[in-house]
Amino acid sequence: MMSPTANTARTPWLPIGAVILGLALFSVMDGVMKAASILSGVYAAMFWRGLAGSTMMLPLWLKRGRGWPDWATMKVHIQRGVVSACMATLFFYGLVRTPLAESIALSFIAPLIALYLSVGMLGETLQKSAVAGSFIALLGVCVICWSKFEGSSDPEAIKGVVALLVSAVLYAWNLVLQRRQALIAGPEEVAFFQTLVSFSFLGLGAWWFAPWPSAESWGLIVISAVLSTGSLMLLSWAYARAEAQVLVPLEYSAFIWAAIVGWIAFGEEVTLATFAGVALIVAGCLYATRRNPDPPRPEMPN
């Protein structure tokens, strides 16, 4: 029986489509979590979202009937859950201090880092198109950031930018762990243990930083948990069927969804520089995900 990766080696568009849909759900979730974080605080929103997500995913995981994972698998679950908890908390800390689209743009250094981490940690072969496409997309991010933050001296905005950049480094690590995790566990198991580990880790400080949310906050937190777990399962399915270097550059497409959500939900303006950056980002994604044709076979001498 062929492996999932082998089945989609010639036609990667199914995992690519799953990643794009997963990223769209994540962008909507970011908008919902921004609203929840403004109401309840970042730490509280993250902690209670972990509880909601774990409760939601438990029946689905139990239905699969695969039992408790072995220790080697659990170590990957724990590692990614802790990294994800730190990454997301820093990201949402920055998100409440900067517009949604610009927050996503700053996080785009992560796929570039992850491309190289995937070589060292996963043993993948780096394609030239993946590197070139990532740099094209990164140029688009630079255009947006330069126009947005030139001359900015707001202390809160600066703290937000620093938090987002640290979060992006953790996100790069998270992307590589995502590929490793997807190869050893099903989508339901990945989503359940990531939410459970993140919830448990944030529980260490919950007594001081996570008061009980209001009814309005609870509604937003539950919606974000649904969107987050759905996205996690889509991404896990995709990363089990295609190499990280093919899927990671697609992270840049999240900017498009973030710009739309920020504009609709928070009235955040989309500037001409933003559109120019998006054009470069999309071009980079398309170039990075193209597949090199198979080399021609040498002719046998007569």
CSV table of C-alpha atoms in Angstrom, one decimal:
chain,number,residue,atom,x,y,z
A,1,MET,CA,0.0,0.0,0.0
A,2,MET,CA,1.4,3.4,-1.0
A,3,SER,CA,2.0,6.1,1.7
A,4,PRO,CA,-0.1,9.2,1.7
A,5,THR,CA,2.9,11.2,0.6
A,6,ALA,CA,3.5,9.0,-2.4
A,7,ASN,CA,-0.2,9.1,-3.4
A,8,THR,CA,-0.1,12.9,-3.8
A,9,ALA,CA,3.5,13.3,-5.1
A,10,ARG,CA,2.3,14.0,-8.6
A,11,THR,CA,-0.9,15.9,-7.7
A,12,PRO,CA,-0.2,18.0,-4.6
A,13,TRP,CA,-3.3,20.2,-5.1
A,14,LEU,CA,-5.5,18.4,-2.6
A,15,PRO,CA,-3.1,19.0,0.4
A,16,ILE,CA,-2.5,22.5,-1.0
A,17,GLY,CA,-6.2,23.2,-1.0
A,18,ALA,CA,-6.6,21.8,2.5
A,19,VAL,CA,-3.8,24.1,3.8
A,20,ILE,CA,-5.3,27.2,2.1
A,21,LEU,CA,-8.7,26.4,3.7
A,22,GLY,CA,-7.1,25.7,7.1
A,23,LEU,CA,-5.3,29.0,6.9
A,24,ALA,CA,-8.5,30.8,6.1
A,25,LEU,CA,-10.2,29.3,9.1
A,26,PHE,CA,-7.1,30.3,11.2
A,27,SER,CA,-7.4,33.9,10.0
A,28,VAL,CA,-11.1,34.1,11.0
A,29,MET,CA,-10.1,32.6,14.3
A,30,ASP,CA,-7.4,35.2,14.8
A,31,GLY,CA,-10.1,37.9,14.4
A,32,VAL,CA,-12.4,36.2,16.9
A,33,MET,CA,-9.5,35.7,19.4
A,34,LYS,CA,-8.5,39.4,19.0
A,35,ALA,CA,-12.0,40.4,20.1
A,36,ALA,CA,-11.9,37.8,23.0
A,37,SER,CA,-8.5,39.0,24.1
A,38,ILE,CA,-9.6,42.6,24.2
A,39,LEU,CA,-12.5,41.6,26.4
A,40,SER,CA,-10.9,39.0,28.7
A,41,GLY,CA,-7.1,39.4,28.3
A,42,VAL,CA,-4.8,37.3,26.1
A,43,TYR,CA,-3.8,34.7,28.7
A,44,ALA,CA,-7.4,34.1,29.8
A,45,ALA,CA,-8.7,33.8,26.2
A,46,MET,CA,-5.9,31.3,25.4
A,47,PHE,CA,-6.4,29.2,28.5
A,48,TRP,CA,-10.2,28.9,28.2
A,49,ARG,CA,-10.0,28.3,24.5
A,50,GLY,CA,-7.7,25.3,25.3
A,51,LEU,CA,-10.4,23.9,27.6
A,52,ALA,CA,-13.1,24.4,25.0
A,53,GLY,CA,-11.0,22.8,22.3
A,54,SER,CA,-10.0,19.8,24.4
A,55,THR,CA,-13.6,19.1,25.4
A,56,MET,CA,-14.7,19.4,21.8
A,57,MET,CA,-12.0,17.0,20.4
A,58,LEU,CA,-12.2,14.4,23.2
A,59,PRO,CA,-15.2,12.5,21.7
A,60,LEU,CA,-13.7,12.5,18.2
A,61,TRP,CA,-10.4,11.2,19.5
A,62,LEU,CA,-12.1,8.5,21.6
A,63,LYS,CA,-14.2,7.5,18.6
A,64,ARG,CA,-11.1,6.6,16.6
A,65,GLY,CA,-10.3,4.0,19.2
A,66,ARG,CA,-6.5,4.0,18.8
A,67,GLY,CA,-5.8,4.3,22.5
A,68,TRP,CA,-3.2,6.3,24.3
A,69,PRO,CA,-0.1,7.1,22.2
A,70,ASP,CA,3.2,5.6,23.0
A,71,TRP,CA,5.8,7.7,24.7
A,72,ALA,CA,7.7,8.6,21.6
A,73,THR,CA,4.6,10.0,20.0
A,74,MET,CA,3.6,11.7,23.3
A,75,LYS,CA,6.9,13.6,23.4
A,76,VAL,CA,6.1,15.1,20.0
A,77,HIS,CA,2.6,16.0,21.2
A,78,ILE,CA,4.0,17.6,24.3
A,79,GLN,CA,6.8,19.5,22.5
A,80,ARG,CA,4.4,21.0,19.9
A,81,GLY,CA,1.7,21.8,22.5
A,82,VAL,CA,4.1,23.8,24.6
A,83,VAL,CA,5.7,25.5,21.7
A,84,SER,CA,2.3,26.3,20.3
A,85,ALA,CA,1.0,27.7,23.6
A,86,CYS,CA,4.0,30.1,23.9
A,87,MET,CA,3.8,31.0,20.2
A,88,ALA,CA,0.1,31.7,20.2
A,89,THR,CA,0.1,33.7,23.5
A,90,LEU,CA,2.9,36.0,22.2
A,91,PHE,CA,1.1,36.3,18.8
A,92,PHE,CA,-2.2,37.4,20.4
A,93,TYR,CA,-0.4,39.8,22.7
A,94,GLY,CA,1.0,41.4,19.6
A,95,LEU,CA,-2.3,41.1,17.8
A,96,VAL,CA,-4.3,43.3,20.2
A,97,ARG,CA,-1.6,46.0,19.7
A,98,THR,CA,-1.3,46.0,15.9
A,99,PRO,CA,-3.8,45.5,13.0
A,100,LEU,CA,-4.6,42.0,12.0
A,101,ALA,CA,-3.1,42.1,8.5
A,102,GLU,CA,0.2,43.6,9.7
A,103,SER,CA,0.4,41.1,12.6
A,104,ILE,CA,0.1,38.2,10.1
A,105,ALA,CA,2.7,40.0,7.8
A,106,LEU,CA,5.3,40.1,10.6
A,107,SER,CA,4.8,36.4,11.2
A,108,PHE,CA,5.8,35.6,7.7
A,109,ILE,CA,9.5,35.3,8.6
A,110,ALA,CA,8.4,31.9,10.0
A,111,PRO,CA,7.9,29.9,6.8
A,112,LEU,CA,11.3,31.1,5.5
A,113,ILE,CA,13.0,29.8,8.7
A,114,ALA,CA,10.9,26.6,8.6
A,115,LEU,CA,12.0,25.8,5.1
A,116,TYR,CA,15.6,25.4,6.3
A,117,LEU,CA,14.5,23.7,9.6
A,118,SER,CA,12.7,21.1,7.5
A,119,VAL,CA,16.0,20.1,5.9
A,120,GLY,CA,17.8,19.6,9.2
A,121,MET,CA,15.0,18.1,11.2
A,122,LEU,CA,13.0,16.2,8.6
A,123,GLY,CA,15.7,15.3,6.1
A,124,GLU,CA,13.9,16.9,3.2
A,125,THR,CA,15.7,18.1,0.1
A,126,LEU,CA,15.3,21.9,-0.4
A,127,GLN,CA,14.1,22.8,-3.9
A,128,LYS,CA,15.4,26.0,-5.5
A,129,SER,CA,11.9,27.1,-6.3
A,130,ALA,CA,10.9,26.9,-2.6
A,131,VAL,CA,13.7,29.2,-1.6
A,132,ALA,CA,13.2,31.7,-4.4
A,133,GLY,CA,9.4,31.8,-3.9
A,134,SER,CA,9.9,32.4,-0.2
A,135,PHE,CA,12.1,35.4,-0.9
A,136,ILE,CA,9.7,36.8,-3.3
A,137,ALA,CA,6.9,36.5,-0.8
A,138,LEU,CA,9.1,37.9,2.0
A,139,LEU,CA,9.8,41.0,-0.2
A,140,GLY,CA,6.0,41.5,-0.3
A,141,VAL,CA,6.0,41.4,3.5
A,142,CYS,CA,8.8,43.9,3.7
A,143,VAL,CA,6.9,46.4,1.5
A,144,ILE,CA,3.9,46.2,3.8
A,145,CYS,CA,5.9,46.5,7.0
A,146,TRP,CA,7.9,49.4,5.8
A,147,SER,CA,4.8,51.4,4.8
A,148,LYS,CA,3.1,50.6,8.1
A,149,PHE,CA,5.7,51.0,10.7
A,150,GLU,CA,8.0,53.7,9.3
A,151,GLY,CA,8.4,56.4,11.9
A,152,SER,CA,6.2,54.6,14.5
A,153,SER,CA,7.1,55.4,18.1
A,154,ASP,CA,4.0,54.1,20.0
A,155,PRO,CA,5.5,52.0,22.9
A,156,GLU,CA,2.5,49.5,22.8
A,157,ALA,CA,3.0,49.0,19.1
A,158,ILE,CA,6.7,48.4,19.5
A,159,LYS,CA,6.0,45.8,22.3
A,160,GLY,CA,3.5,44.2,20.0
A,161,VAL,CA,6.0,44.0,17.1
A,162,VAL,CA,8.7,42.4,19.4
A,163,ALA,CA,6.2,39.9,20.6
A,164,LEU,CA,5.1,39.0,17.1
A,165,LEU,CA,8.7,38.5,15.9
A,166,VAL,CA,9.5,36.2,18.8
A,167,SER,CA,6.3,34.4,18.1
A,168,ALA,CA,7.3,34.0,14.4
A,169,VAL,CA,10.5,32.2,15.4
A,170,LEU,CA,8.5,29.8,17.6
A,171,TYR,CA,6.0,29.4,14.7
A,172,ALA,CA,8.8,28.2,12.4
A,173,TRP,CA,9.7,25.5,14.9
A,174,ASN,CA,5.9,24.7,15.2
A,175,LEU,CA,5.6,24.3,11.4
A,176,VAL,CA,8.4,21.7,11.3
A,177,LEU,CA,6.9,19.9,14.4
A,178,GLN,CA,3.6,19.9,12.6
A,179,ARG,CA,5.0,17.9,9.7
A,180,ARG,CA,6.7,15.4,12.1
A,181,GLN,CA,3.5,15.1,14.2
A,182,ALA,CA,1.3,14.6,11.1
A,183,LEU,CA,3.4,11.6,10.0
A,184,ILE,CA,2.9,9.7,13.3
A,185,ALA,CA,-0.7,10.6,14.4
A,186,GLY,CA,-4.1,11.2,12.8
A,187,PRO,CA,-5.8,14.6,12.5
A,188,GLU,CA,-8.1,14.0,15.5
A,189,GLU,CA,-5.2,12.9,17.8
A,190,VAL,CA,-3.1,15.9,16.7
A,191,ALA,CA,-5.9,18.4,17.4
A,192,PHE,CA,-6.9,16.8,20.7
A,193,PHE,CA,-3.4,16.6,22.2
A,194,GLN,CA,-2.3,20.0,21.0
A,195,THR,CA,-5.3,21.7,22.6
A,196,LEU,CA,-4.9,19.5,25.8
A,197,VAL,CA,-1.2,20.1,26.2
A,198,SER,CA,-1.6,23.9,25.5
A,199,PHE,CA,-4.4,24.1,28.1
A,200,SER,CA,-2.4,22.1,30.7
A,201,PHE,CA,0.7,24.2,30.1
A,202,LEU,CA,-1.2,27.5,30.4
A,203,GLY,CA,-2.9,26.1,33.5
A,204,LEU,CA,0.4,26.7,35.4
A,205,GLY,CA,-0.5,30.4,35.5
A,206,ALA,CA,-4.2,30.3,35.2
A,207,TRP,CA,-4.9,31.1,38.9
A,208,TRP,CA,-3.3,34.5,38.4
A,209,PHE,CA,-3.9,35.4,34.8
A,210,ALA,CA,-7.1,33.6,33.6
A,211,PRO,CA,-10.3,34.9,35.4
A,212,TRP,CA,-13.6,33.4,34.4
A,213,PRO,CA,-14.7,35.0,31.1
A,214,SER,CA,-18.0,36.9,30.6
A,215,ALA,CA,-20.8,35.4,28.6
A,216,GLU,CA,-19.8,37.4,25.6
A,217,SER,CA,-16.2,36.3,25.9
A,218,TRP,CA,-17.3,32.7,26.2
A,219,GLY,CA,-19.2,32.8,23.0
A,220,LEU,CA,-16.1,34.2,21.2
A,221,ILE,CA,-13.8,31.6,22.8
A,222,VAL,CA,-16.0,28.7,21.8
A,223,ILE,CA,-16.2,29.9,18.2
A,224,SER,CA,-12.4,30.3,18.1
A,225,ALA,CA,-12.0,26.8,19.5
A,226,VAL,CA,-14.2,25.3,16.7
A,227,LEU,CA,-12.3,27.2,14.1
A,228,SER,CA,-8.9,26.3,15.6
A,229,THR,CA,-9.6,22.6,15.9
A,230,GLY,CA,-11.0,22.4,12.4
A,231,SER,CA,-8.0,24.2,11.0
A,232,LEU,CA,-5.6,21.9,12.9
A,233,MET,CA,-7.2,18.8,11.5
A,234,LEU,CA,-7.1,20.2,7.9
A,235,LEU,CA,-3.4,21.1,8.3
A,236,SER,CA,-2.5,17.8,9.9
A,237,TRP,CA,-4.2,15.9,7.0
A,238,ALA,CA,-2.3,18.0,4.5
A,239,TYR,CA,1.1,17.8,6.1
A,240,ALA,CA,0.8,14.0,6.2
A,241,ARG,CA,0.5,14.0,2.4
A,242,ALA,CA,3.0,16.6,1.1
A,243,GLU,CA,6.4,17.8,2.1
A,244,ALA,CA,6.7,20.8,4.4
A,245,GLN,CA,8.7,22.8,1.8
A,246,VAL,CA,5.7,22.5,-0.5
A,247,LEU,CA,3.1,23.6,2.0
A,248,VAL,CA,5.0,26.0,4.2
A,249,PRO,CA,5.2,28.8,1.6
A,250,LEU,CA,1.4,28.7,1.5
A,251,GLU,CA,1.4,30.3,4.9
A,252,TYR,CA,1.9,33.6,3.1
A,253,SER,CA,-1.7,33.3,1.7
A,254,ALA,CA,-3.0,33.9,5.3
A,255,PHE,CA,-2.3,37.6,4.8
A,256,ILE,CA,-5.1,37.8,2.2
A,257,TRP,CA,-7.7,36.4,4.7
A,258,ALA,CA,-6.3,38.5,7.5
A,259,ALA,CA,-6.7,41.7,5.5
A,260,ILE,CA,-10.3,40.8,4.7
A,261,VAL,CA,-11.1,39.8,8.4
A,262,GLY,CA,-9.4,42.9,9.8
A,263,TRP,CA,-11.3,45.2,7.4
A,264,ILE,CA,-14.7,43.7,8.0
A,265,ALA,CA,-14.4,43.1,11.8
A,266,PHE,CA,-12.2,46.0,13.0
A,267,GLY,CA,-12.4,48.5,10.2
A,268,GLU,CA,-8.6,48.2,9.6
A,269,GLU,CA,-7.7,50.0,6.4
A,270,VAL,CA,-6.1,48.1,3.5
A,271,THR,CA,-3.6,50.4,1.8
A,272,LEU,CA,-2.0,50.4,-1.7
A,273,ALA,CA,1.2,49.1,-0.2
A,274,THR,CA,-0.8,46.2,1.3
A,275,PHE,CA,-2.2,45.3,-2.2
A,276,ALA,CA,1.4,45.5,-3.6
A,277,GLY,CA,2.7,43.2,-0.9
A,278,VAL,CA,-0.2,40.8,-1.4
A,279,ALA,CA,0.6,40.6,-5.1
A,280,LEU,CA,4.2,39.7,-4.3
A,281,ILE,CA,3.1,37.2,-1.6
A,282,VAL,CA,0.8,35.4,-4.0
A,283,ALA,CA,3.4,35.3,-6.7
A,284,GLY,CA,5.9,33.8,-4.3
A,285,CYS,CA,3.5,31.2,-3.1
A,286,LEU,CA,2.7,30.1,-6.7
A,287,TYR,CA,6.4,30.0,-7.6
A,288,ALA,CA,7.4,28.1,-4.4
A,289,THR,CA,4.7,25.4,-4.8
A,290,ARG,CA,5.4,24.6,-8.5
A,291,ARG,CA,6.8,21.1,-9.2
A,292,ASN,CA,9.9,20.6,-11.2
A,293,PRO,CA,9.3,18.3,-14.2
A,294,ASP,CA,10.9,14.9,-14.1
A,295,PRO,CA,14.2,14.9,-16.0
A,296,PRO,CA,14.1,13.2,-19.4
A,297,ARG,CA,15.3,9.6,-19.4
A,298,PRO,CA,18.5,9.0,-21.4
A,299,GLU,CA,18.0,7.1,-24.6
A,300,MET,CA,19.5,3.7,-24.8
A,301,PRO,CA,22.1,3.2,-27.5
A,302,ASN,CA,21.0,1.0,-30.4
